[in-house]
PDB file of C-alpha atoms and ligand atoms in Angstrom:
ATOM      1  CA  MET A   1      80.073 114.847 106.667  1.00  0.00           C
ATOM      2  CA  LYS A   2      84.126 113.663 106.974  1.00  0.00           C
ATOM      3  CA  VAL A   3      85.516 111.302 108.750  1.00  0.00           C
ATOM      4  CA  ASP A   4      88.857 111.034 110.191  1.00  0.00           C
ATOM      5  CA  TYR A   5      92.210 109.453 108.390  1.00  0.00           C
ATOM      6  CA  CYS A   6      92.393 107.066 105.246  1.00  0.00           C
ATOM      7  CA  VAL A   7      95.222 105.451 103.798  1.00  0.00           C
ATOM      8  CA  PHE A   8      95.482 105.753  99.728  1.00  0.00           C
ATOM      9  CA  LEU A   9      97.526 102.265  98.763  1.00  0.00           C
ATOM     10  CA  ASP A  10      98.978 102.432  94.978  1.00  0.00           C
ATOM     11  CA  ALA A  11     100.376  99.149  93.766  1.00  0.00           C
ATOM     12  CA  GLY A  12     102.397  99.998  90.649  1.00  0.00           C
ATOM     13  CA  HIS A  13     101.398  99.004  87.480  1.00  0.00           C
ATOM     14  CA  GLY A  14      99.375  95.202  86.347  1.00  0.00           C
ATOM     15  CA  GLY A  15      99.724  92.199  87.176  1.00  0.00           C
ATOM     16  CA  LEU A  16      98.390  88.751  86.112  1.00  0.00           C
ATOM     17  CA  ASN A  17      94.280  88.453  84.466  1.00  0.00           C
ATOM     18  CA  ALA A  18      92.501  85.283  84.634  1.00  0.00           C
ATOM     19  CA  LYS A  19      94.236  83.669  82.405  1.00  0.00           C
ATOM     20  CA  GLY A  20      97.932  83.996  83.980  1.00  0.00           C
ATOM     21  CA  GLU A  21      98.776  86.838  81.441  1.00  0.00           C
ATOM     22  CA  TYR A  22     100.907  89.771  83.199  1.00  0.00           C
ATOM     23  CA  VAL A  23      98.777  92.788  81.648  1.00  0.00           C
ATOM     24  CA  THR A  24     101.806  95.510  81.802  1.00  0.00           C
ATOM     25  CA  ALA A  25     104.662  97.107  80.581  1.00  0.00           C
ATOM     26  CA  PRO A  26     107.167  94.863  79.291  1.00  0.00           C
ATOM     27  CA  SER A  27     109.527  96.880  81.412  1.00  0.00           C
ATOM     28  CA  LYS A  28     107.967  95.883  84.304  1.00  0.00           C
ATOM     29  CA  GLN A  29     109.582  91.898  83.925  1.00  0.00           C
ATOM     30  CA  PHE A  30     112.565  90.511  84.271  1.00  0.00           C
ATOM     31  CA  LYS A  31     114.029  86.734  83.731  1.00  0.00           C
ATOM     32  CA  HIS A  32     116.726  85.718  85.922  1.00  0.00           C
ATOM     33  CA  SER A  33     119.335  82.759  84.506  1.00  0.00           C
ATOM     34  CA  ARG A  34     118.865  80.990  87.722  1.00  0.00           C
ATOM     35  CA  GLY A  35     116.125  80.530  90.236  1.00  0.00           C
ATOM     36  CA  ASP A  36     112.297  80.224  90.121  1.00  0.00           C
ATOM     37  CA  PHE A  37     110.931  83.718  91.071  1.00  0.00           C
ATOM     38  CA  HIS A  38     107.304  84.321  89.673  1.00  0.00           C
ATOM     39  CA  LYS A  39     107.238  81.889  87.471  1.00  0.00           C
ATOM     40  CA  ASP A  40     110.401  80.293  85.170  1.00  0.00           C
ATOM     41  CA  GLY A  41     113.150  82.833  86.610  1.00  0.00           C
ATOM     42  CA  TRP A  42     110.446  85.749  85.781  1.00  0.00           C
ATOM     43  CA  PHE A  43     109.821  88.231  88.280  1.00  0.00           C
ATOM     44  CA  TYR A  44     106.921  90.269  87.464  1.00  0.00           C
ATOM     45  CA  GLU A  45     106.794  93.581  89.711  1.00  0.00           C
ATOM     46  CA  GLY A  46     103.490  94.342  89.404  1.00  0.00           C
ATOM     47  CA  VAL A  47     102.947  91.415  91.223  1.00  0.00           C
ATOM     48  CA  TRP A  48     105.068  91.755  93.836  1.00  0.00           C
ATOM     49  CA  ASN A  49     103.704  95.379  94.239  1.00  0.00           C
ATOM     50  CA  ARG A  50     100.087  93.564  94.843  1.00  0.00           C
ATOM     51  CA  VAL A  51     101.494  90.990  97.162  1.00  0.00           C
ATOM     52  CA  LEU A  52     103.580  94.033  99.551  1.00  0.00           C
ATOM     53  CA  THR A  53     100.095  96.128  98.995  1.00  0.00           C
ATOM     54  CA  TYR A  54      97.705  93.719  99.767  1.00  0.00           C
ATOM     55  CA  ARG A  55      99.671  92.994 102.892  1.00  0.00           C
ATOM     56  CA  VAL A  56      99.820  96.557 103.873  1.00  0.00           C
ATOM     57  CA  ALA A  57      95.795  96.887 103.870  1.00  0.00           C
ATOM     58  CA  GLN A  58      95.096  93.944 105.833  1.00  0.00           C
ATOM     59  CA  LYS A  59      96.830  95.352 108.187  1.00  0.00           C
ATOM     60  CA  LEU A  60      96.339  98.137 108.623  1.00  0.00           C
ATOM     61  CA  ASN A  61      92.094  96.612 108.454  1.00  0.00           C
ATOM     62  CA  GLN A  62      93.611  94.393 111.369  1.00  0.00           C
ATOM     63  CA  ARG A  63      94.314  97.685 113.242  1.00  0.00           C
ATOM     64  CA  GLY A  64      91.468  99.798 112.269  1.00  0.00           C
ATOM     65  CA  ILE A  65      92.765 102.374 109.890  1.00  0.00           C
ATOM     66  CA  SER A  66      90.443 103.034 107.158  1.00  0.00           C
ATOM     67  CA  ASN A  67      92.129 102.307 103.543  1.00  0.00           C
ATOM     68  CA  ILE A  68      91.673 102.308  99.855  1.00  0.00           C
ATOM     69  CA  VAL A  69      93.334 100.267  97.159  1.00  0.00           C
ATOM     70  CA  VAL A  70      93.161 102.283  94.223  1.00  0.00           C
ATOM     71  CA  SER A  71      95.283 100.289  91.907  1.00  0.00           C
ATOM     72  CA  HIS A  72      93.065  97.710  89.704  1.00  0.00           C
ATOM     73  CA  GLU A  73      93.350  93.423  90.939  1.00  0.00           C
ATOM     74  CA  TYR A  74      95.435  93.036  87.194  1.00  0.00           C
ATOM     75  CA  LEU A  75      94.955  95.795  84.864  1.00  0.00           C
ATOM     76  CA  ASP A  76      97.425  98.153  84.491  1.00  0.00           C
ATOM     77  CA  ILE A  77      94.953 101.071  84.970  1.00  0.00           C
ATOM     78  CA  SER A  78      96.020 105.069  83.906  1.00  0.00           C
ATOM     79  CA  LEU A  79      98.065 106.403  87.574  1.00  0.00           C
ATOM     80  CA  GLN A  80      95.259 109.832  86.238  1.00  0.00           C
ATOM     81  CA  TYR A  81      92.658 107.594  87.172  1.00  0.00           C
ATOM     82  CA  ARG A  82      94.524 106.035  89.936  1.00  0.00           C
ATOM     83  CA  VAL A  83      95.040 109.794  91.344  1.00  0.00           C
ATOM     84  CA  ASP A  84      91.792 111.343  90.990  1.00  0.00           C
ATOM     85  CA  MET A  85      90.067 107.859  92.525  1.00  0.00           C
ATOM     86  CA  ALA A  86      92.240 108.628  95.445  1.00  0.00           C
ATOM     87  CA  ASN A  87      92.008 112.679  94.784  1.00  0.00           C
ATOM     88  CA  TRP A  88      87.645 112.040  94.953  1.00  0.00           C
ATOM     89  CA  TYR A  89      87.424 109.958  98.202  1.00  0.00           C
ATOM     90  CA  TYR A  90      89.772 112.189  99.711  1.00  0.00           C
ATOM     91  CA  ASP A  91      87.377 114.805 100.171  1.00  0.00           C
ATOM     92  CA  ASN A  92      85.398 112.215 102.513  1.00  0.00           C
ATOM     93  CA  TYR A  93      88.485 112.778 105.234  1.00  0.00           C
ATOM     94  CA  LYS A  94      90.020 115.003 107.103  1.00  0.00           C
ATOM     95  CA  LYS A  95      93.485 113.873 106.362  1.00  0.00           C
ATOM     96  CA  GLY A  96      95.203 111.030 104.532  1.00  0.00           C
ATOM     97  CA  ILE A  97      98.556 109.664 102.492  1.00  0.00           C
ATOM     98  CA  TYR A  98      99.317 107.763  99.512  1.00  0.00           C
ATOM     99  CA  ILE A  99     101.682 105.549  98.983  1.00  0.00           C
ATOM    100  CA  SER A 100     102.770 103.952  96.098  1.00  0.00           C
ATOM    101  CA  ASN A 101     104.684 100.649  95.902  1.00  0.00           C
ATOM    102  CA  HIS A 102     107.056  99.735  93.314  1.00  0.00           C
ATOM    103  CA  SER A 103     110.317  97.941  93.023  1.00  0.00           C
ATOM    104  CA  ASN A 104     113.039  99.235  91.345  1.00  0.00           C
ATOM    105  CA  ALA A 105     115.535  98.091  87.738  1.00  0.00           C
ATOM    106  CA  SER A 106     118.477  99.159  86.100  1.00  0.00           C
ATOM    107  CA  SER A 107     119.889  98.845  83.003  1.00  0.00           C
ATOM    108  CA  SER A 108     123.211  97.255  84.213  1.00  0.00           C
ATOM    109  CA  HIS A 109     120.783  94.835  86.487  1.00  0.00           C
ATOM    110  CA  LEU A 110     123.454  95.697  89.560  1.00  0.00           C
ATOM    111  CA  ALA A 111     121.687  97.861  91.136  1.00  0.00           C
ATOM    112  CA  ARG A 112     120.686  96.973  94.483  1.00  0.00           C
ATOM    113  CA  GLY A 113     118.483  99.085  97.440  1.00  0.00           C
ATOM    114  CA  PHE A 114     115.438 100.732  99.172  1.00  0.00           C
ATOM    115  CA  GLU A 115     114.342 103.918  98.015  1.00  0.00           C
ATOM    116  CA  ILE A 116     112.044 106.339  98.762  1.00  0.00           C
ATOM    117  CA  TYR A 117     110.766 109.497  96.548  1.00  0.00           C
ATOM    118  CA  THR A 118     108.708 112.661  97.452  1.00  0.00           C
ATOM    119  CA  SER A 119     107.797 115.165  95.626  1.00  0.00           C
ATOM    120  CA  ARG A 120     110.208 118.427  94.851  1.00  0.00           C
ATOM    121  CA  GLY A 121     110.610 121.381  97.847  1.00  0.00           C
ATOM    122  CA  VAL A 122     109.563 120.221 101.045  1.00  0.00           C
ATOM    123  CA  THR A 123     105.932 118.987 102.197  1.00  0.00           C
ATOM    124  CA  ASN A 124     103.877 116.532 104.287  1.00  0.00           C
ATOM    125  CA  SER A 125     105.183 113.894 102.437  1.00  0.00           C
ATOM    126  CA  ASP A 126     108.770 114.412 103.360  1.00  0.00           C
ATOM    127  CA  LYS A 127     108.021 114.304 106.824  1.00  0.00           C
ATOM    128  CA  ILE A 128     106.280 110.670 106.210  1.00  0.00           C
ATOM    129  CA  ALA A 129     109.201 109.532 104.477  1.00  0.00           C
ATOM    130  CA  ASP A 130     111.337 110.351 106.592  1.00  0.00           C
ATOM    131  CA  ILE A 131     109.317 108.603 109.549  1.00  0.00           C
ATOM    132  CA  HIS A 132     109.275 105.705 106.770  1.00  0.00           C
ATOM    133  CA  TRP A 133     112.738 105.577 106.260  1.00  0.00           C
ATOM    134  CA  ARG A 134     113.270 105.232 110.100  1.00  0.00           C
ATOM    135  CA  ASN A 135     110.622 102.196 110.323  1.00  0.00           C
ATOM    136  CA  VAL A 136     112.525 100.505 107.510  1.00  0.00           C
ATOM    137  CA  ASN A 137     115.854 100.788 109.076  1.00  0.00           C
ATOM    138  CA  ASP A 138     114.539  99.762 112.563  1.00  0.00           C
ATOM    139  CA  ILE A 139     112.938  96.620 110.803  1.00  0.00           C
ATOM    140  CA  MET A 140     115.203  95.583 108.046  1.00  0.00           C
ATOM    141  CA  GLY A 141     118.446  96.634 109.502  1.00  0.00           C
ATOM    142  CA  ASP A 142     121.051  95.293 106.991  1.00  0.00           C
ATOM    143  CA  ARG A 143     119.139  92.980 105.575  1.00  0.00           C
ATOM    144  CA  ILE A 144     118.583  95.279 102.686  1.00  0.00           C
ATOM    145  CA  ARG A 145     120.770  98.364 101.526  1.00  0.00           C
ATOM    146  CA  TYR A 146     119.784 101.948 100.914  1.00  0.00           C
ATOM    147  CA  ARG A 147     119.947 104.008  98.379  1.00  0.00           C
ATOM    148  CA  GLN A 148     119.457 107.933  99.382  1.00  0.00           C
ATOM    149  CA  ASP A 149     120.054 111.569  98.670  1.00  0.00           C
ATOM    150  CA  GLN A 150     121.693 113.734 100.985  1.00  0.00           C
ATOM    151  CA  SER A 151     122.450 116.681  99.095  1.00  0.00           C
ATOM    152  CA  ASP A 152     119.641 118.411 100.364  1.00  0.00           C
ATOM    153  CA  GLY A 153     119.457 116.676 104.415  1.00  0.00           C
ATOM    154  CA  ASP A 154     117.177 114.353 103.704  1.00  0.00           C
ATOM    155  CA  HIS A 155     117.024 110.543 102.925  1.00  0.00           C
ATOM    156  CA  ASP A 156     114.550 110.770 100.367  1.00  0.00           C
ATOM    157  CA  ARG A 157     114.991 111.540  96.422  1.00  0.00           C
ATOM    158  CA  GLU A 158     113.018 113.959  95.047  1.00  0.00           C
ATOM    159  CA  ALA A 159     111.085 113.256  91.357  1.00  0.00           C
ATOM    160  CA  SER A 160     107.855 114.785  89.504  1.00  0.00           C
ATOM    161  CA  PHE A 161     106.340 111.853  89.189  1.00  0.00           C
ATOM    162  CA  TYR A 162     102.779 111.692  88.590  1.00  0.00           C
ATOM    163  CA  VAL A 163     101.497 109.931  91.438  1.00  0.00           C
ATOM    164  CA  LEU A 164     103.760 112.830  94.107  1.00  0.00           C
ATOM    165  CA  THR A 165     102.589 116.011  91.919  1.00  0.00           C
ATOM    166  CA  LYS A 166      98.793 115.641  91.151  1.00  0.00           C
ATOM    167  CA  THR A 167      97.891 113.804  94.440  1.00  0.00           C
ATOM    168  CA  LYS A 168      95.599 116.730  97.208  1.00  0.00           C
ATOM    169  CA  MET A 169      96.911 114.685  99.626  1.00  0.00           C
ATOM    170  CA  PRO A 170     100.829 113.788 101.273  1.00  0.00           C
ATOM    171  CA  ALA A 171     102.158 110.972  99.082  1.00  0.00           C
ATOM    172  CA  ILE A 172     105.780 108.914  98.486  1.00  0.00           C
ATOM    173  CA  LEU A 173     106.437 106.554  95.963  1.00  0.00           C
ATOM    174  CA  ILE A 174     109.099 103.698  97.340  1.00  0.00           C
ATOM    175  CA  GLU A 175     110.853 101.910  95.231  1.00  0.00           C
ATOM    176  CA  HIS A 176     111.484  98.305  96.958  1.00  0.00           C
ATOM    177  CA  LEU A 177     115.322  96.827  95.861  1.00  0.00           C
ATOM    178  CA  PHE A 178     115.515  96.261  92.364  1.00  0.00           C
ATOM    179  CA  PHE A 179     114.101  93.356  90.890  1.00  0.00           C
ATOM    180  CA  ASP A 180     116.155  92.814  87.739  1.00  0.00           C
ATOM    181  CA  ASN A 181     119.020  92.068  90.698  1.00  0.00           C
ATOM    182  CA  TYR A 182     119.362  88.256  91.459  1.00  0.00           C
ATOM    183  CA  ASP A 183     120.036  88.950  95.127  1.00  0.00           C
ATOM    184  CA  ASP A 184     117.405  92.074  95.579  1.00  0.00           C
ATOM    185  CA  ALA A 185     114.906  89.946  93.569  1.00  0.00           C
ATOM    186  CA  SER A 186     115.611  86.404  96.178  1.00  0.00           C
ATOM    187  CA  LEU A 187     115.098  89.096  98.957  1.00  0.00           C
ATOM    188  CA  LEU A 188     111.889  90.068  98.047  1.00  0.00           C
ATOM    189  CA  MET A 189     110.747  86.447  97.596  1.00  0.00           C
ATOM    190  CA  ASP A 190     111.653  85.990 101.686  1.00  0.00           C
ATOM    191  CA  ASP A 191     107.790  86.335 102.930  1.00  0.00           C
ATOM    192  CA  GLU A 192     109.637  87.843 106.158  1.00  0.00           C
ATOM    193  CA  VAL A 193     110.888  90.678 104.039  1.00  0.00           C
ATOM    194  CA  VAL A 194     107.644  91.478 102.697  1.00  0.00           C
ATOM    195  CA  GLU A 195     105.771  90.863 106.359  1.00  0.00           C
ATOM    196  CA  ARG A 196     108.557  93.198 107.408  1.00  0.00           C
ATOM    197  CA  PHE A 197     108.383  95.910 104.693  1.00  0.00           C
ATOM    198  CA  ALA A 198     104.355  96.031 105.227  1.00  0.00           C
ATOM    199  CA  GLU A 199     104.626  96.448 108.788  1.00  0.00           C
ATOM    200  CA  ALA A 200     106.830  99.439 108.356  1.00  0.00           C
ATOM    201  CA  GLN A 201     104.272 100.977 106.301  1.00  0.00           C
ATOM    202  CA  ALA A 202     101.658 100.397 109.245  1.00  0.00           C
ATOM    203  CA  ARG A 203     103.826 101.658 111.262  1.00  0.00           C
ATOM    204  CA  THR A 204     104.500 104.891 109.748  1.00  0.00           C
ATOM    205  CA  VAL A 205     100.637 105.078 108.801  1.00  0.00           C
ATOM    206  CA  ILE A 206     100.367 105.772 112.441  1.00  0.00           C
ATOM    207  CA  GLN A 207     103.036 107.239 113.515  1.00  0.00           C
ATOM    208  CA  TYR A 208     102.283 110.167 111.015  1.00  0.00           C
ATOM    209  CA  PHE A 209      99.054 110.195 111.760  1.00  0.00           C
ATOM    210  CA  ASN A 210      99.374 110.649 115.405  1.00  0.00           C
ATOM    211  CA  THR A 211     101.321 114.027 114.605  1.00  0.00           C
ATOM    212  CA  LEU A 212      98.569 115.677 113.024  1.00  0.00           C
TER     213      LEU A 212
HETATM  214 ZN1  LIG B   1     107.376 100.157  89.498  1.00  0.00          ZN
END
């Protein structure tokens, strides 16, 4: 028996364990020279990814939209496990979307902005990315910067990330600003910014499912 639609939510990397230790790759954190962020100037990408992802799940639940969080509460569980889990549960639904939530970093720590990635070629993932790009623009306006690749006529960037190519359902990976840039990281710590990013995802899910 298949029931309607499900959203598979993936908070990138690992988070804080019960001892308060950040259990993920060292590159997924940054110590700013000023400000407090998550702890003593440290910004933990995986912690932020979870804050946003759980906010999205809460909104979807409130709107009666099935969703499954495929990332672990804090473990940096493998991408294969996350994707296998989504693909297994997807067999019980007619349609689905996979959304991987991240924040970016650059070697110069100067890069800023919002990006959406899809797999290469034109698929339903591009449709979701287009809808989401518009929603984020509507909801965030000029509060944030945007990075886009318009060489192929759309706003999303293309990459062969595991979660984009091995998922059975359309998938997008979102890089929410750059956590190693002080100004972007400060935006990410603003609860209203989190709320607006989450609201944009809820609207994107509804609009995409309405097109099917
Ligand atoms: Zn990431």
